[in-house]
Short mmCIF file of C-alpha atoms and ligand atoms in Angstrom, two decimals:
data_model
loop_
_atom_site.label_atom_id
_atom_site.label_comp_id
_atom_site.label_asym_id
_atom_site.label_seq_id
_atom_site.Cartn_x
_atom_site.Cartn_y
_atom_site.Cartn_z
CA MET Y 86 -49.75 -118.31 33.76
CA GLU Y 87 -47.10 -121.04 33.42
CA VAL Y 88 -48.10 -124.19 31.15
CA ASP Y 89 -45.86 -127.08 31.17
CA ILE Y 90 -46.72 -129.59 28.15
CA LEU Y 91 -45.59 -133.33 28.40
CA THR Y 92 -45.40 -134.84 25.29
CA ILE Y 93 -43.10 -137.40 23.05
CA PHE Y 94 -43.95 -134.89 19.92
CA PRO Y 95 -42.55 -131.91 21.09
CA ASP Y 96 -42.69 -130.70 17.60
CA MET Y 97 -45.95 -130.79 17.06
CA PHE Y 98 -46.54 -127.19 19.09
CA LYS Y 99 -45.50 -124.93 16.77
CA PRO Y 100 -49.14 -123.36 16.31
CA LEU Y 101 -48.33 -122.13 20.01
CA GLU Y 102 -45.54 -119.53 18.61
CA GLU Y 103 -48.37 -117.66 16.69
CA SER Y 104 -51.00 -115.07 16.64
CA ILE Y 105 -52.89 -114.33 20.05
CA ILE Y 106 -50.69 -117.15 21.78
CA LYS Y 107 -47.52 -115.86 20.30
CA ARG Y 108 -48.32 -112.22 21.55
CA ALA Y 109 -49.23 -113.27 24.96
CA ARG Y 110 -45.94 -115.35 25.33
CA GLU Y 111 -44.21 -112.27 24.15
CA LYS Y 112 -45.94 -110.35 26.43
CA LYS Y 113 -45.40 -112.54 29.66
CA LEU Y 114 -48.87 -113.42 30.33
CA LEU Y 115 -48.31 -116.81 29.29
CA SER Y 116 -45.38 -119.03 29.51
CA VAL Y 117 -45.52 -122.51 27.45
CA ARG Y 118 -42.62 -124.72 28.16
CA VAL Y 119 -42.61 -128.08 25.82
CA VAL Y 120 -41.04 -130.56 27.45
CA ASP Y 121 -39.76 -134.10 25.59
CA ILE Y 122 -40.87 -136.87 27.85
CA ARG Y 123 -38.25 -139.20 25.86
CA GLU Y 124 -35.45 -136.95 27.71
CA PHE Y 125 -36.41 -138.25 30.85
CA ALA Y 126 -36.29 -141.83 29.57
CA THR Y 127 -34.37 -144.22 32.03
CA ASP Y 128 -32.99 -146.67 29.61
CA LYS Y 129 -29.91 -146.06 27.24
CA HIS Y 130 -32.64 -146.49 24.28
CA LYS Y 131 -34.79 -143.61 25.74
CA LYS Y 132 -37.75 -146.14 25.48
CA VAL Y 133 -40.94 -144.47 26.38
CA ASP Y 134 -43.16 -146.69 25.79
CA ASP Y 135 -43.60 -150.88 26.13
CA TYR Y 136 -45.95 -153.72 25.90
CA PRO Y 137 -49.03 -154.15 27.98
CA PHE Y 138 -49.15 -156.68 30.83
CA GLY Y 139 -51.33 -159.21 30.35
CA GLY Y 140 -51.60 -159.11 26.62
CA GLY Y 141 -53.35 -156.99 23.62
CA ALA Y 142 -52.91 -155.12 20.64
CA GLY Y 143 -50.72 -151.72 20.96
CA MET Y 144 -48.03 -150.31 23.66
CA VAL Y 145 -48.51 -148.33 27.01
CA MET Y 146 -46.69 -145.43 27.95
CA LYS Y 147 -43.98 -146.37 30.60
CA PRO Y 148 -44.64 -144.66 33.99
CA GLU Y 149 -40.87 -143.97 34.85
CA PRO Y 150 -40.60 -141.13 32.38
CA ILE Y 151 -43.59 -139.46 32.94
CA PHE Y 152 -43.10 -139.52 36.57
CA ARG Y 153 -39.40 -138.09 36.25
CA ALA Y 154 -40.95 -135.48 33.77
CA VAL Y 155 -43.34 -134.48 36.08
CA ARG Y 156 -41.29 -134.39 39.14
CA ASN Y 157 -38.71 -132.60 37.09
CA VAL Y 158 -41.30 -129.11 36.26
CA ILE Y 159 -43.32 -129.12 39.20
CA GLY Y 160 -41.14 -130.70 42.04
CA ASP Y 161 -43.14 -131.72 45.01
CA SER Y 162 -45.32 -128.23 44.86
CA ASP Y 163 -48.86 -129.09 45.18
CA ASN Y 164 -51.89 -127.10 43.73
CA VAL Y 165 -50.84 -127.39 40.46
CA PRO Y 166 -53.54 -128.93 38.42
CA VAL Y 167 -51.54 -132.10 36.41
CA ILE Y 168 -54.00 -132.87 33.80
CA LEU Y 169 -53.89 -136.32 31.34
CA MET Y 170 -54.93 -135.56 28.04
CA SER Y 171 -57.13 -138.94 27.54
CA PRO Y 172 -60.40 -139.70 25.49
CA GLN Y 173 -61.51 -141.31 28.59
CA GLY Y 174 -61.44 -137.95 30.22
CA GLU Y 175 -64.09 -135.35 31.16
CA THR Y 176 -65.40 -133.17 28.26
CA PHE Y 177 -63.22 -130.08 28.18
CA ASN Y 178 -65.76 -126.53 27.81
CA GLN Y 179 -66.05 -123.38 28.49
CA LYS Y 180 -66.30 -123.86 32.26
CA ILE Y 181 -63.44 -125.81 32.85
CA ALA Y 182 -61.14 -123.50 30.74
CA TYR Y 183 -62.63 -120.55 33.35
CA GLU Y 184 -61.72 -122.95 36.12
CA LEU Y 185 -57.96 -123.49 34.87
CA ALA Y 186 -57.42 -119.44 34.39
CA GLN Y 187 -57.69 -119.33 37.56
CA TYR Y 188 -54.64 -120.88 38.35
CA ASP Y 189 -51.11 -119.14 37.93
CA ARG Y 190 -49.29 -122.92 36.66
CA MET Y 191 -50.89 -126.22 35.08
CA VAL Y 192 -49.08 -129.23 33.57
CA LEU Y 193 -50.64 -131.23 30.58
CA ILE Y 194 -49.27 -134.60 29.51
CA CYS Y 195 -50.11 -135.67 26.16
CA GLY Y 196 -51.22 -139.14 26.03
CA HIS Y 197 -49.70 -141.29 23.24
CA TYR Y 198 -50.17 -145.33 21.73
CA GLU Y 199 -53.35 -147.18 23.65
CA GLY Y 200 -52.56 -145.48 26.55
CA VAL Y 201 -50.61 -144.13 29.59
CA ASP Y 202 -49.67 -146.75 32.67
CA GLU Y 203 -52.23 -146.33 35.41
CA ARG Y 204 -50.01 -145.58 37.92
CA VAL Y 205 -49.47 -142.09 36.54
CA ARG Y 206 -53.16 -141.60 36.89
CA GLU Y 207 -53.05 -143.13 40.51
CA ALA Y 208 -50.38 -140.92 41.84
CA LEU Y 209 -49.73 -137.73 39.60
CA VAL Y 210 -52.98 -136.74 37.50
CA THR Y 211 -55.74 -134.44 39.27
CA ARG Y 212 -57.76 -134.05 36.39
CA GLU Y 213 -58.41 -136.39 33.01
CA LEU Y 214 -59.55 -134.22 29.72
CA SER Y 215 -61.14 -135.20 26.61
CA ILE Y 216 -62.13 -132.69 24.11
CA GLY Y 217 -64.78 -134.37 22.63
CA ASP Y 218 -65.99 -137.91 21.15
CA TYR Y 219 -63.95 -138.21 18.05
CA VAL Y 220 -60.62 -140.47 18.03
CA LEU Y 221 -57.47 -138.70 17.73
CA THR Y 222 -53.80 -139.93 17.35
CA GLY Y 223 -52.78 -138.13 20.54
CA GLY Y 224 -53.34 -135.71 23.11
CA GLU Y 225 -51.09 -132.88 21.26
CA LEU Y 226 -54.02 -131.32 19.48
CA PRO Y 227 -56.17 -131.68 22.32
CA ALA Y 228 -53.68 -129.97 24.83
CA MET Y 229 -53.39 -127.26 22.27
CA VAL Y 230 -57.03 -126.76 22.49
CA VAL Y 231 -57.02 -126.18 26.18
CA VAL Y 232 -54.04 -124.25 26.11
CA ASP Y 233 -55.64 -121.63 23.53
CA ALA Y 234 -59.12 -121.69 25.38
CA VAL Y 235 -57.62 -120.88 28.72
CA ALA Y 236 -54.84 -118.56 27.40
CA ARG Y 237 -57.30 -116.24 25.85
CA LEU Y 238 -59.54 -115.77 29.44
CA ILE Y 239 -55.95 -114.65 31.34
CA PRO Y 240 -56.39 -110.92 31.23
CA GLY Y 241 -54.73 -108.78 28.98
CA VAL Y 242 -54.40 -111.64 26.43
CA LEU Y 243 -57.71 -110.47 24.14
CA GLY Y 244 -57.25 -107.00 22.89
CA ASP Y 245 -59.94 -104.31 25.12
CA GLU Y 246 -62.01 -104.56 21.97
CA THR Y 247 -62.40 -108.40 22.51
CA SER Y 248 -63.54 -109.05 26.04
CA PRO Y 249 -64.17 -112.87 26.86
CA LYS Y 250 -67.70 -112.47 28.70
CA GLU Y 251 -69.16 -111.38 25.20
CA ASP Y 252 -68.11 -115.00 23.99
CA SER Y 253 -71.08 -117.00 22.94
CA PHE Y 254 -70.79 -119.79 25.38
CA ALA Y 255 -69.85 -117.23 27.85
CA ASN Y 256 -73.38 -115.76 27.95
CA GLY Y 257 -74.95 -118.76 27.21
CA LEU Y 258 -76.30 -117.51 23.49
CA LEU Y 259 -74.81 -118.18 19.91
CA GLU Y 260 -73.76 -115.12 18.17
CA TYR Y 261 -75.72 -112.81 15.98
CA PRO Y 262 -74.98 -112.70 12.43
CA GLN Y 263 -72.26 -109.95 11.65
CA TYR Y 264 -71.66 -108.15 8.47
CA THR Y 265 -69.21 -105.64 7.39
CA ARG Y 266 -68.95 -103.48 3.84
CA PRO Y 267 -69.86 -103.55 1.01
CA ARG Y 268 -73.92 -102.90 2.03
CA GLU Y 269 -74.65 -105.12 -0.85
CA TYR Y 270 -72.67 -108.04 -2.25
CA ALA Y 271 -73.59 -110.61 -4.87
CA GLY Y 272 -77.08 -109.16 -4.77
CA MET Y 273 -77.30 -109.74 -0.94
CA SER Y 274 -77.52 -106.72 1.30
CA VAL Y 275 -76.69 -105.82 4.96
CA PRO Y 276 -79.94 -105.67 7.10
CA ASP Y 277 -81.40 -102.21 6.85
CA VAL Y 278 -81.66 -101.80 10.87
CA LEU Y 279 -77.87 -102.63 10.99
CA LEU Y 280 -77.36 -99.21 9.08
CA SER Y 281 -79.96 -97.43 10.66
CA GLY Y 282 -78.06 -95.55 13.27
CA ASN Y 283 -80.68 -96.53 15.83
CA HIS Y 284 -78.56 -98.34 18.63
CA GLU Y 285 -81.74 -99.87 20.75
CA ALA Y 286 -83.14 -101.38 17.60
CA ILE Y 287 -79.68 -102.99 16.92
CA ARG Y 288 -79.53 -104.17 19.74
CA ARG Y 289 -82.75 -105.61 20.02
CA TRP Y 290 -82.36 -107.36 16.49
CA ARG Y 291 -78.97 -108.79 17.54
CA ARG Y 292 -80.37 -110.32 20.50
CA LYS Y 293 -83.44 -111.70 18.66
CA LYS Y 294 -81.25 -113.13 16.12
CA SER Y 295 -78.75 -114.52 18.86
CA LEU Y 296 -81.89 -116.47 20.23
CA GLU Y 297 -83.11 -117.21 16.74
CA ARG Y 298 -79.94 -119.03 16.18
CA THR Y 299 -79.67 -120.67 19.38
CA LEU Y 300 -83.43 -122.16 19.03
CA LEU Y 301 -82.56 -123.39 15.71
CA ARG Y 302 -79.04 -124.71 16.23
CA ARG Y 303 -78.62 -125.54 19.97
CA PRO Y 304 -81.86 -125.45 21.60
CA ASP Y 305 -80.19 -127.32 24.33
CA LEU Y 306 -78.11 -124.33 25.34
CA LEU Y 307 -81.51 -122.61 25.76
CA GLN Y 308 -82.47 -124.76 28.50
CA GLU Y 309 -79.23 -123.59 30.42
CA VAL Y 310 -79.63 -119.54 30.18
CA LYS Y 311 -81.68 -117.25 32.50
CA LEU Y 312 -83.75 -115.35 29.75
CA SER Y 313 -84.80 -111.86 30.50
CA GLU Y 314 -88.23 -110.71 30.35
CA GLU Y 315 -87.13 -109.10 26.87
CA ASP Y 316 -85.84 -112.25 25.65
CA LYS Y 317 -89.01 -114.09 26.35
CA VAL Y 318 -90.77 -111.67 23.95
CA LEU Y 319 -88.11 -112.00 21.85
CA LEU Y 320 -88.24 -115.68 21.69
CA ASN Y 321 -91.96 -115.59 21.05
CA GLU Y 322 -91.14 -113.17 18.19
CA VAL Y 323 -88.89 -115.53 16.83
CA LYS Y 324 -91.52 -118.67 17.15
CA GLU Y 325 -94.57 -116.73 15.63
CA ASP Y 326 -91.77 -115.63 12.90
CA ILE Y 327 -91.08 -119.32 12.40
CA LYS Y 328 -94.69 -120.35 12.45
CA ALA Y 329 -95.35 -117.70 9.99
CA LYS Y 330 -93.30 -119.15 7.67
CA ILE Y 331 -91.51 -115.95 7.50
CA GLY Y 332 -89.03 -118.09 8.75
CA ASN Y 333 -89.41 -120.46 6.04
CA ASN Y 334 -88.26 -123.32 8.49
CA LYS Y 335 -84.92 -121.87 8.42
CA GLU Y 336 -82.98 -118.65 9.62
CA GLU Y 337 -84.07 -116.01 7.52
C1 9D3 T 551 -58.07 -148.90 21.91
C2 9D3 T 551 -58.97 -147.64 22.61
N1 9D3 T 551 -58.58 -146.23 22.06
C3 9D3 T 551 -59.43 -145.26 22.92
C4 9D3 T 551 -60.62 -144.60 22.07
C5 9D3 T 551 -57.15 -145.87 22.36
C6 9D3 T 551 -56.98 -144.69 22.15
C7 9D3 T 551 -57.03 -143.78 21.04
C8 9D3 T 551 -56.56 -142.79 20.58
C9 9D3 T 551 -55.75 -144.22 22.87
C10 9D3 T 551 -55.42 -143.02 22.68
C11 9D3 T 551 -55.84 -142.39 21.51
C12 9D3 T 551 -55.34 -140.77 21.58
N2 9D3 T 551 -56.01 -139.65 21.94
C13 9D3 T 551 -55.74 -139.23 22.50
O1 9D3 T 551 -54.71 -139.21 23.09
C14 9D3 T 551 -56.85 -138.05 23.14
C15 9D3 T 551 -58.20 -137.69 22.55
C16 9D3 T 551 -58.79 -138.17 21.18
O2 9D3 T 551 -58.85 -139.06 20.94
N3 9D3 T 551 -59.80 -137.78 21.48
C17 9D3 T 551 -60.83 -136.53 22.08
N4 9D3 T 551 -59.96 -136.03 23.04
C18 9D3 T 551 -58.39 -136.62 23.81
S1 9D3 T 551 -57.84 -136.01 24.69
C19 9D3 T 551 -56.41 -137.32 24.04
#
């Protein structure tokens, strides 16, 4: 996938040169081009923002540099998502990540100041995304969040050991607790079942823990997920455990 990121702060994108994203780029599974909107400013001072018509605080990003930058990267091609990162967008989630991963290109525009000239939305933007209800200083970190979440869904980006199909948000439940060596640390031991070698018992324990964790932390997710007959049995066990106070009103 080819991603073009339009920004007035190109130096903020160093994190995309590390770790799994770095490897994905080396393997040519992902190409990230960070485009400095300022290079497309039309005046001699390379101005990218201006005062809002009608008055008010703050500055607004001018349309011309953004239009020219988008035209420069995609020309007249359609079917390329042009995504504006903005606090007013729909909230990004795993489902949207899967949708975007189906494209072989996308353009991300990072908003700044008090916002962008509305004509950018009218004529250029196909989708507007927020990453959640908190106020950041710009769309750069959100753009990196989207690139990261989408890139790892591209086949081959994750090693074979880690399938995105096993992601907690992909199977609709939170993940079960994980342990590694040593078997005992600071007086805390690893649950016996995980050392038992009984794969069926381990699978059942993990599923139950996933259900328990989801019930206690994200009951909203349980409304969405389709539970198997075994899941219903396990979830009832969880609820009985909690009632019997074995749960001590929290996990374990
Ligand atoms: C004056 C009203 N503000 C809206 C709450 C203006 C404003 C604040 C912060 C306009 C832009 C920004 C910068 N944030 C983003 O560009 C942004 C963002 C965010 O702040 N939170 C979550 N997702 C995103 S995506 C882009």
